[in-house]
C-alpha cells in the first residue's frame, strides 16, 4: 500500500535518485545530454533536496511503498500567491499504479483555499501532458526556449481548484 507524507531531510538521497532517473528517461530525446546532466545537477543535488524539504515555503511530498520512497513531488507559491507544481516523479517500476495521482491529490489538498494551481511541462513530455489533462489541467501558454526548462519549449497548464 502506498502512503503519501511530507518529505524529510533524510529522504534527500532517495528523492534525488528518483528525480535524476526520471529526467534521464523522460528528457534524453528532448535535451542534449550535456544540457540534461547540467539540469539534473542544478536541480537535484542531495543538498538542494534536503534544503527544499526543510523550507517551510516549499511543499515537498514523498510516496512510499513498503517503506521505500517510490515517488516525490514539489510545489511552491510565487509572489502573486499563485501555486505552482514544480515536479511529480515516480520510479519507473511503480508507474501506472496511481502514485502520481496520489501525489497530485495530496498537493492539491496542501493548496486548498487557492483559486488555481499551475505547472510547466517540457514540450514532448507527452506522458506528463496526458496525465495532467486527465486530471483537469488545461494548456494555456507555450514558452519558447524556456530557461527553466533547460532551454526547451515548455507548456504552461492551469487547473482551477474547486471550492470545498
Short mmCIF file of N, CA and C in Angstrom, two decimals:
data_model
loop_
_atom_site.label_atom_id
_atom_site.label_comp_id
_atom_site.label_asym_id
_atom_site.label_seq_id
_atom_site.Cartn_x
_atom_site.Cartn_y
_atom_site.Cartn_z
N UNK A 1 0.85 -1.19 0.00
CA UNK A 1 0.00 0.00 0.00
C UNK A 1 0.89 1.25 0.00
N UNK A 2 0.53 2.19 -0.83
CA UNK A 2 1.31 3.42 -0.95
C UNK A 2 0.79 4.45 0.04
N UNK A 3 1.73 5.17 0.64
CA UNK A 3 1.38 6.26 1.55
C UNK A 3 2.07 7.53 1.09
N UNK A 4 1.40 8.66 1.31
CA UNK A 4 1.96 9.97 0.98
C UNK A 4 2.24 10.67 2.30
N UNK A 5 3.45 11.26 2.38
CA UNK A 5 3.82 12.01 3.59
C UNK A 5 4.72 13.17 3.20
N UNK A 6 4.89 14.09 4.14
CA UNK A 6 5.82 15.19 3.92
C UNK A 6 7.24 14.64 3.83
N UNK A 7 8.01 15.19 2.92
CA UNK A 7 9.40 14.78 2.77
C UNK A 7 10.21 15.28 3.96
N UNK A 8 11.15 14.46 4.39
CA UNK A 8 12.08 14.83 5.45
C UNK A 8 13.47 15.01 4.85
N UNK A 9 14.33 15.73 5.53
CA UNK A 9 15.68 15.96 5.02
C UNK A 9 16.42 14.65 4.76
N UNK A 10 16.18 13.66 5.57
CA UNK A 10 16.87 12.37 5.39
C UNK A 10 16.39 11.60 4.16
N UNK A 11 15.33 12.06 3.54
CA UNK A 11 14.84 11.45 2.30
C UNK A 11 15.57 11.97 1.06
N UNK A 12 16.42 12.96 1.23
CA UNK A 12 17.01 13.69 0.09
C UNK A 12 17.74 12.79 -0.89
N UNK A 13 18.50 11.83 -0.43
CA UNK A 13 19.25 10.98 -1.35
C UNK A 13 18.32 10.15 -2.24
N UNK A 14 17.32 9.53 -1.63
CA UNK A 14 16.37 8.73 -2.40
C UNK A 14 15.60 9.58 -3.40
N UNK A 15 15.18 10.76 -2.98
CA UNK A 15 14.43 11.65 -3.84
C UNK A 15 15.30 12.13 -5.00
N UNK A 16 16.55 12.45 -4.71
CA UNK A 16 17.49 12.88 -5.76
C UNK A 16 17.62 11.79 -6.82
N UNK A 17 17.73 10.55 -6.40
CA UNK A 17 17.85 9.44 -7.34
C UNK A 17 16.60 9.31 -8.22
N UNK A 18 15.43 9.47 -7.63
CA UNK A 18 14.18 9.38 -8.39
C UNK A 18 14.12 10.49 -9.44
N UNK A 19 14.41 11.72 -9.04
CA UNK A 19 14.35 12.84 -9.97
C UNK A 19 15.35 12.66 -11.11
N UNK A 20 16.58 12.31 -10.78
CA UNK A 20 17.62 12.16 -11.81
C UNK A 20 17.25 11.05 -12.79
N UNK A 21 16.81 9.91 -12.28
CA UNK A 21 16.41 8.79 -13.13
C UNK A 21 15.26 9.20 -14.04
N UNK A 22 14.28 9.87 -13.48
CA UNK A 22 13.11 10.26 -14.25
C UNK A 22 13.48 11.26 -15.35
N UNK A 23 14.31 12.23 -15.02
CA UNK A 23 14.73 13.20 -16.04
C UNK A 23 15.50 12.53 -17.16
N UNK A 24 16.39 11.60 -16.81
CA UNK A 24 17.16 10.91 -17.86
C UNK A 24 16.24 10.12 -18.78
N UNK A 25 15.26 9.44 -18.22
CA UNK A 25 14.34 8.65 -19.03
C UNK A 25 13.41 9.52 -19.85
N UNK A 26 12.96 10.61 -19.29
CA UNK A 26 11.96 11.44 -19.94
C UNK A 26 12.54 12.40 -20.97
N UNK A 27 13.68 12.99 -20.66
CA UNK A 27 14.17 14.08 -21.49
C UNK A 27 15.42 13.76 -22.31
N UNK A 28 15.83 12.52 -22.36
CA UNK A 28 17.03 12.16 -23.14
C UNK A 28 16.88 12.53 -24.61
N UNK A 29 15.68 12.45 -25.14
CA UNK A 29 15.50 12.78 -26.55
C UNK A 29 15.16 14.25 -26.77
N UNK A 30 14.79 14.98 -25.71
CA UNK A 30 14.39 16.38 -25.85
C UNK A 30 15.54 17.36 -25.60
N UNK A 31 16.52 16.93 -24.79
CA UNK A 31 17.62 17.82 -24.43
C UNK A 31 18.95 17.17 -24.80
N UNK A 32 19.92 17.97 -25.18
CA UNK A 32 21.26 17.44 -25.41
C UNK A 32 21.76 16.83 -24.11
N UNK A 33 22.55 15.77 -24.18
CA UNK A 33 22.98 15.06 -22.97
C UNK A 33 23.73 15.97 -22.00
N UNK A 34 24.57 16.89 -22.51
CA UNK A 34 25.30 17.78 -21.61
C UNK A 34 24.32 18.73 -20.90
N UNK A 35 23.32 19.22 -21.63
CA UNK A 35 22.32 20.10 -21.03
C UNK A 35 21.50 19.32 -20.01
N UNK A 36 21.13 18.10 -20.36
CA UNK A 36 20.36 17.25 -19.45
C UNK A 36 21.11 17.05 -18.14
N UNK A 37 22.38 16.68 -18.22
CA UNK A 37 23.15 16.44 -17.00
C UNK A 37 23.37 17.72 -16.20
N UNK A 38 23.53 18.86 -16.89
CA UNK A 38 23.65 20.14 -16.18
C UNK A 38 22.36 20.46 -15.43
N UNK A 39 21.24 20.23 -16.08
CA UNK A 39 19.94 20.49 -15.45
C UNK A 39 19.73 19.59 -14.23
N UNK A 40 20.08 18.32 -14.38
CA UNK A 40 19.94 17.39 -13.24
C UNK A 40 20.82 17.84 -12.08
N UNK A 41 22.08 18.18 -12.37
CA UNK A 41 23.00 18.62 -11.31
C UNK A 41 22.50 19.90 -10.64
N UNK A 42 21.97 20.81 -11.43
CA UNK A 42 21.49 22.10 -10.91
C UNK A 42 20.24 21.92 -10.05
N UNK A 43 19.35 21.07 -10.49
CA UNK A 43 18.05 20.93 -9.85
C UNK A 43 18.01 19.93 -8.69
N UNK A 44 18.81 18.87 -8.79
CA UNK A 44 18.53 17.72 -7.94
C UNK A 44 19.68 17.22 -7.09
N UNK A 45 20.54 18.09 -6.60
CA UNK A 45 21.59 17.62 -5.69
C UNK A 45 20.95 17.18 -4.37
N UNK A 46 21.62 16.33 -3.67
CA UNK A 46 21.13 15.87 -2.37
C UNK A 46 20.98 17.07 -1.43
N UNK A 47 21.94 17.98 -1.47
CA UNK A 47 21.89 19.16 -0.59
C UNK A 47 20.68 20.03 -0.92
N UNK A 48 20.41 20.19 -2.20
CA UNK A 48 19.26 21.01 -2.60
C UNK A 48 17.95 20.35 -2.16
N UNK A 49 17.85 19.04 -2.31
CA UNK A 49 16.63 18.35 -1.90
C UNK A 49 16.42 18.45 -0.40
N UNK A 50 17.51 18.33 0.38
CA UNK A 50 17.40 18.46 1.83
C UNK A 50 16.97 19.87 2.21
N UNK A 51 17.52 20.88 1.53
CA UNK A 51 17.15 22.27 1.81
C UNK A 51 15.69 22.52 1.45
N UNK A 52 15.24 21.98 0.34
CA UNK A 52 13.84 22.15 -0.05
C UNK A 52 12.91 21.49 0.97
N UNK A 53 13.29 20.33 1.47
CA UNK A 53 12.46 19.65 2.47
C UNK A 53 12.36 20.46 3.75
N UNK A 54 13.41 21.21 4.07
CA UNK A 54 13.43 21.99 5.31
C UNK A 54 12.77 23.36 5.16
N UNK A 55 12.53 23.79 3.94
CA UNK A 55 11.98 25.12 3.67
C UNK A 55 10.47 25.13 3.89
N UNK A 56 9.98 25.92 4.86
CA UNK A 56 8.53 25.93 5.12
C UNK A 56 7.70 26.53 3.99
N UNK A 57 8.34 27.20 3.04
CA UNK A 57 7.61 27.79 1.91
C UNK A 57 7.51 26.87 0.71
N UNK A 58 8.08 25.68 0.83
CA UNK A 58 8.05 24.71 -0.25
C UNK A 58 7.34 23.46 0.26
N UNK A 59 6.41 22.95 -0.54
CA UNK A 59 5.70 21.72 -0.17
C UNK A 59 6.37 20.56 -0.89
N UNK A 60 7.01 19.70 -0.12
CA UNK A 60 7.66 18.52 -0.68
C UNK A 60 6.97 17.29 -0.09
N UNK A 61 6.59 16.38 -0.96
CA UNK A 61 5.91 15.16 -0.54
C UNK A 61 6.63 13.95 -1.11
N UNK A 62 6.53 12.83 -0.42
CA UNK A 62 7.04 11.57 -0.94
C UNK A 62 5.95 10.52 -0.87
N UNK A 63 6.01 9.60 -1.81
CA UNK A 63 5.14 8.42 -1.81
C UNK A 63 6.01 7.24 -1.41
N UNK A 64 5.52 6.45 -0.47
CA UNK A 64 6.28 5.28 -0.03
C UNK A 64 5.46 4.02 -0.23
N UNK A 65 6.17 2.94 -0.52
CA UNK A 65 5.58 1.62 -0.62
C UNK A 65 6.52 0.67 0.10
N UNK A 66 6.01 -0.02 1.09
CA UNK A 66 6.85 -0.91 1.91
C UNK A 66 8.08 -0.18 2.43
N UNK A 67 7.89 1.05 2.92
CA UNK A 67 8.93 1.90 3.50
C UNK A 67 10.01 2.33 2.50
N UNK A 68 9.76 2.16 1.21
CA UNK A 68 10.69 2.62 0.18
C UNK A 68 10.06 3.83 -0.51
N UNK A 69 10.85 4.86 -0.72
CA UNK A 69 10.36 6.04 -1.44
C UNK A 69 10.28 5.69 -2.92
N UNK A 70 9.09 5.82 -3.48
CA UNK A 70 8.86 5.44 -4.88
C UNK A 70 8.42 6.61 -5.74
N UNK A 71 8.18 7.76 -5.12
CA UNK A 71 7.77 8.94 -5.86
C UNK A 71 7.93 10.17 -4.99
N UNK A 72 7.96 11.34 -5.65
CA UNK A 72 8.12 12.58 -4.91
C UNK A 72 7.52 13.73 -5.71
N UNK A 73 7.16 14.79 -5.00
CA UNK A 73 6.63 15.99 -5.65
C UNK A 73 7.08 17.23 -4.90
N UNK A 74 7.01 18.35 -5.62
CA UNK A 74 7.36 19.63 -5.03
C UNK A 74 6.46 20.70 -5.63
N UNK A 75 5.95 21.58 -4.77
CA UNK A 75 5.16 22.72 -5.23
C UNK A 75 5.51 23.93 -4.39
N UNK A 76 5.24 25.11 -4.98
CA UNK A 76 5.60 26.37 -4.33
C UNK A 76 4.50 27.40 -4.59
N UNK A 77 4.69 28.57 -4.00
CA UNK A 77 3.83 29.72 -4.26
C UNK A 77 4.73 30.82 -4.81
N UNK A 78 4.22 31.56 -5.79
CA UNK A 78 5.02 32.68 -6.29
C UNK A 78 4.59 33.97 -5.58
N UNK A 79 5.21 35.08 -5.96
CA UNK A 79 4.96 36.36 -5.30
C UNK A 79 3.52 36.84 -5.47
N UNK A 80 2.83 36.33 -6.50
CA UNK A 80 1.44 36.72 -6.75
C UNK A 80 0.45 35.79 -6.05
N UNK A 81 0.94 34.92 -5.20
CA UNK A 81 0.12 33.94 -4.48
C UNK A 81 -0.48 32.90 -5.43
N UNK A 82 0.26 32.60 -6.50
CA UNK A 82 -0.12 31.55 -7.44
C UNK A 82 0.65 30.28 -7.06
N UNK A 83 -0.06 29.18 -6.87
CA UNK A 83 0.58 27.90 -6.58
C UNK A 83 1.11 27.30 -7.87
N UNK A 84 2.30 26.70 -7.80
CA UNK A 84 2.94 26.05 -8.96
C UNK A 84 3.41 24.66 -8.56
N UNK A 85 3.04 23.68 -9.35
CA UNK A 85 3.63 22.35 -9.19
C UNK A 85 4.92 22.37 -9.98
N UNK A 86 6.01 22.10 -9.33
CA UNK A 86 7.30 22.10 -9.99
C UNK A 86 7.65 20.72 -10.51
N UNK A 87 7.24 19.68 -9.78
CA UNK A 87 7.60 18.34 -10.22
C UNK A 87 6.78 17.27 -9.51
N UNK A 88 6.49 16.23 -10.25
CA UNK A 88 5.96 14.97 -9.72
C UNK A 88 6.67 13.87 -10.50
N UNK A 89 7.38 13.03 -9.79
CA UNK A 89 8.12 11.93 -10.43
C UNK A 89 7.91 10.64 -9.65
N UNK A 90 7.83 9.55 -10.39
CA UNK A 90 7.63 8.22 -9.79
C UNK A 90 8.63 7.26 -10.42
N UNK A 91 9.18 6.37 -9.60
CA UNK A 91 10.08 5.34 -10.13
C UNK A 91 9.39 4.58 -11.26
N UNK A 92 10.15 4.24 -12.27
CA UNK A 92 9.56 3.61 -13.46
C UNK A 92 8.75 2.36 -13.13
N UNK A 93 9.27 1.52 -12.26
CA UNK A 93 8.56 0.26 -11.97
C UNK A 93 7.28 0.46 -11.17
N UNK A 94 7.03 1.70 -10.68
CA UNK A 94 5.81 1.99 -9.93
C UNK A 94 4.84 2.87 -10.73
N UNK A 95 5.20 3.19 -11.98
CA UNK A 95 4.32 3.99 -12.81
C UNK A 95 3.09 3.18 -13.21
N UNK A 96 2.00 3.89 -13.42
CA UNK A 96 0.76 3.24 -13.82
C UNK A 96 -0.01 2.64 -12.66
N UNK A 97 0.41 2.90 -11.43
CA UNK A 97 -0.25 2.35 -10.25
C UNK A 97 -1.02 3.41 -9.46
N UNK A 98 -1.13 4.62 -10.02
CA UNK A 98 -1.89 5.68 -9.36
C UNK A 98 -1.09 6.53 -8.38
N UNK A 99 0.20 6.30 -8.30
CA UNK A 99 1.02 7.02 -7.32
C UNK A 99 1.14 8.50 -7.68
N UNK A 100 1.36 8.80 -8.95
CA UNK A 100 1.44 10.21 -9.36
C UNK A 100 0.12 10.92 -9.06
N UNK A 101 -0.99 10.25 -9.30
CA UNK A 101 -2.29 10.82 -8.97
C UNK A 101 -2.44 11.07 -7.47
N UNK A 102 -1.95 10.13 -6.66
CA UNK A 102 -1.99 10.32 -5.21
C UNK A 102 -1.16 11.53 -4.80
N UNK A 103 0.04 11.67 -5.39
CA UNK A 103 0.88 12.83 -5.09
C UNK A 103 0.20 14.13 -5.54
N UNK A 104 -0.43 14.10 -6.71
CA UNK A 104 -1.13 15.29 -7.20
C UNK A 104 -2.27 15.66 -6.26
N UNK A 105 -3.08 14.70 -5.88
CA UNK A 105 -4.21 14.99 -4.98
C UNK A 105 -3.72 15.54 -3.63
N UNK A 106 -2.66 14.96 -3.09
CA UNK A 106 -2.10 15.45 -1.82
C UNK A 106 -1.57 16.87 -1.97
N UNK A 107 -0.98 17.17 -3.13
CA UNK A 107 -0.50 18.53 -3.40
C UNK A 107 -1.68 19.50 -3.47
N UNK A 108 -2.74 19.11 -4.14
CA UNK A 108 -3.92 19.97 -4.24
C UNK A 108 -4.53 20.24 -2.87
N UNK A 109 -4.54 19.23 -2.02
CA UNK A 109 -5.06 19.42 -0.66
C UNK A 109 -4.20 20.46 0.08
N UNK A 110 -2.89 20.36 -0.08
CA UNK A 110 -2.00 21.31 0.58
C UNK A 110 -2.24 22.74 0.11
N UNK A 111 -2.77 22.91 -1.10
CA UNK A 111 -3.03 24.24 -1.66
C UNK A 111 -4.52 24.60 -1.63
N UNK A 112 -5.32 23.86 -0.85
CA UNK A 112 -6.75 24.15 -0.82
C UNK A 112 -6.96 25.58 -0.32
N UNK A 113 -8.01 26.20 -0.81
CA UNK A 113 -8.29 27.59 -0.47
C UNK A 113 -7.79 28.55 -1.53
N UNK A 114 -6.95 28.08 -2.44
CA UNK A 114 -6.48 28.91 -3.55
C UNK A 114 -7.41 28.75 -4.74
N UNK A 115 -7.30 29.66 -5.69
CA UNK A 115 -8.17 29.60 -6.86
C UNK A 115 -7.67 28.67 -7.94
N UNK A 116 -6.35 28.56 -8.09
CA UNK A 116 -5.83 27.73 -9.17
C UNK A 116 -4.43 27.25 -8.82
N UNK A 117 -3.98 26.29 -9.61
CA UNK A 117 -2.61 25.79 -9.49
C UNK A 117 -2.09 25.64 -10.92
N UNK A 118 -0.83 25.96 -11.11
CA UNK A 118 -0.24 25.96 -12.44
C UNK A 118 1.00 25.07 -12.45
N UNK A 119 1.45 24.77 -13.66
CA UNK A 119 2.67 24.00 -13.83
C UNK A 119 3.20 24.22 -15.22
N UNK A 120 4.46 23.85 -15.41
CA UNK A 120 5.07 23.87 -16.74
C UNK A 120 5.52 22.46 -17.06
N UNK A 121 5.35 22.07 -18.32
CA UNK A 121 5.79 20.76 -18.80
C UNK A 121 6.61 20.99 -20.06
N UNK A 122 7.76 20.34 -20.14
CA UNK A 122 8.57 20.46 -21.34
C UNK A 122 7.81 19.83 -22.50
N UNK A 123 7.72 20.58 -23.60
CA UNK A 123 7.04 20.10 -24.80
C UNK A 123 7.65 18.77 -25.23
N UNK A 124 6.81 17.83 -25.56
CA UNK A 124 7.28 16.50 -25.93
C UNK A 124 7.17 15.49 -24.80
N UNK A 125 6.94 15.96 -23.58
CA UNK A 125 6.73 15.04 -22.46
C UNK A 125 5.25 14.65 -22.47
N UNK A 126 4.90 13.85 -23.49
CA UNK A 126 3.50 13.52 -23.74
C UNK A 126 2.86 12.77 -22.58
N UNK A 127 3.62 11.94 -21.90
CA UNK A 127 3.07 11.20 -20.76
C UNK A 127 2.60 12.15 -19.67
N UNK A 128 3.43 13.15 -19.33
CA UNK A 128 3.05 14.11 -18.29
C UNK A 128 1.89 14.99 -18.75
N UNK A 129 1.94 15.43 -20.00
CA UNK A 129 0.86 16.27 -20.51
C UNK A 129 -0.47 15.52 -20.44
N UNK A 130 -0.48 14.27 -20.88
CA UNK A 130 -1.71 13.46 -20.82
C UNK A 130 -2.17 13.26 -19.38
N UNK A 131 -1.22 13.03 -18.47
CA UNK A 131 -1.54 12.85 -17.05
C UNK A 131 -2.25 14.10 -16.50
N UNK A 132 -1.66 15.27 -16.75
CA UNK A 132 -2.24 16.49 -16.22
C UNK A 132 -3.58 16.81 -16.87
N UNK A 133 -3.71 16.57 -18.17
CA UNK A 133 -5.00 16.79 -18.83
C UNK A 133 -6.06 15.85 -18.25
N UNK A 134 -5.69 14.61 -18.00
CA UNK A 134 -6.62 13.64 -17.40
C UNK A 134 -7.12 14.13 -16.04
N UNK A 135 -6.28 14.88 -15.33
CA UNK A 135 -6.64 15.38 -14.01
C UNK A 135 -7.17 16.81 -14.03
N UNK A 136 -7.58 17.29 -15.22
CA UNK A 136 -8.29 18.55 -15.30
C UNK A 136 -7.47 19.78 -15.63
N UNK A 137 -6.19 19.64 -15.89
CA UNK A 137 -5.36 20.79 -16.27
C UNK A 137 -5.57 21.10 -17.74
N UNK A 138 -5.48 22.39 -18.07
CA UNK A 138 -5.62 22.84 -19.45
C UNK A 138 -4.36 23.59 -19.87
N UNK A 139 -3.95 23.37 -21.13
CA UNK A 139 -2.81 24.12 -21.68
C UNK A 139 -3.26 25.55 -21.90
N UNK A 140 -2.45 26.50 -21.43
CA UNK A 140 -2.83 27.90 -21.59
C UNK A 140 -1.78 28.72 -22.32
N UNK A 141 -0.55 28.26 -22.40
CA UNK A 141 0.51 29.06 -22.99
C UNK A 141 1.69 28.16 -23.34
N UNK A 142 2.55 28.66 -24.23
CA UNK A 142 3.81 27.98 -24.50
C UNK A 142 4.93 29.00 -24.40
N UNK A 143 6.01 28.60 -23.76
CA UNK A 143 7.17 29.46 -23.63
C UNK A 143 8.28 28.83 -24.46
N UNK A 144 8.74 29.56 -25.47
CA UNK A 144 9.81 29.04 -26.31
C UNK A 144 11.15 29.24 -25.62
N UNK A 145 12.02 28.24 -25.75
CA UNK A 145 13.38 28.30 -25.20
C UNK A 145 13.38 28.71 -23.72
N UNK A 146 12.52 28.09 -22.95
CA UNK A 146 12.35 28.42 -21.53
C UNK A 146 13.60 28.04 -20.74
N UNK A 147 14.22 29.02 -20.12
CA UNK A 147 15.42 28.75 -19.32
C UNK A 147 15.13 27.80 -18.17
N UNK A 148 13.92 27.88 -17.61
CA UNK A 148 13.59 26.99 -16.50
C UNK A 148 13.36 25.55 -16.97
N UNK A 149 13.29 25.35 -18.27
CA UNK A 149 13.12 24.01 -18.84
C UNK A 149 14.35 23.56 -19.60
N UNK A 150 15.52 24.08 -19.23
CA UNK A 150 16.75 23.68 -19.89
C UNK A 150 16.86 24.21 -21.31
N UNK A 151 16.12 25.27 -21.61
CA UNK A 151 16.14 25.85 -22.94
C UNK A 151 15.15 25.24 -23.90
N UNK A 152 14.40 24.25 -23.46
CA UNK A 152 13.38 23.62 -24.30
C UNK A 152 12.09 24.46 -24.26
N UNK A 153 11.21 24.22 -25.20
CA UNK A 153 9.89 24.84 -25.16
C UNK A 153 9.09 24.19 -24.04
N UNK A 154 8.35 25.00 -23.29
CA UNK A 154 7.53 24.45 -22.22
C UNK A 154 6.08 24.89 -22.38
N UNK A 155 5.19 24.04 -21.98
CA UNK A 155 3.76 24.34 -21.96
C UNK A 155 3.38 24.75 -20.54
N UNK A 156 2.56 25.78 -20.42
CA UNK A 156 2.02 26.19 -19.14
C UNK A 156 0.61 25.62 -19.06
N UNK A 157 0.30 24.99 -17.94
CA UNK A 157 -1.01 24.39 -17.74
C UNK A 157 -1.58 24.87 -16.41
N UNK A 158 -2.92 25.07 -16.38
CA UNK A 158 -3.62 25.53 -15.17
C UNK A 158 -4.77 24.61 -14.83
N UNK A 159 -5.09 24.60 -13.55
CA UNK A 159 -6.27 23.89 -13.07
C UNK A 159 -6.91 24.77 -12.02
N UNK A 160 -8.21 25.00 -12.16
CA UNK A 160 -8.96 25.78 -11.17
C UNK A 160 -9.38 24.84 -10.05
N UNK A 161 -9.04 25.22 -8.83
CA UNK A 161 -9.33 24.37 -7.67
C UNK A 161 -10.78 24.61 -7.26
N UNK A 162 -11.59 23.55 -7.20
CA UNK A 162 -12.99 23.73 -6.79
C UNK A 162 -13.08 24.14 -5.32
N UNK A 163 -14.05 24.95 -5.01
CA UNK A 163 -14.29 25.33 -3.62
C UNK A 163 -14.85 24.13 -2.87
N UNK A 164 -14.43 23.99 -1.62
CA UNK A 164 -14.93 22.88 -0.81
C UNK A 164 -15.81 23.36 0.29
#
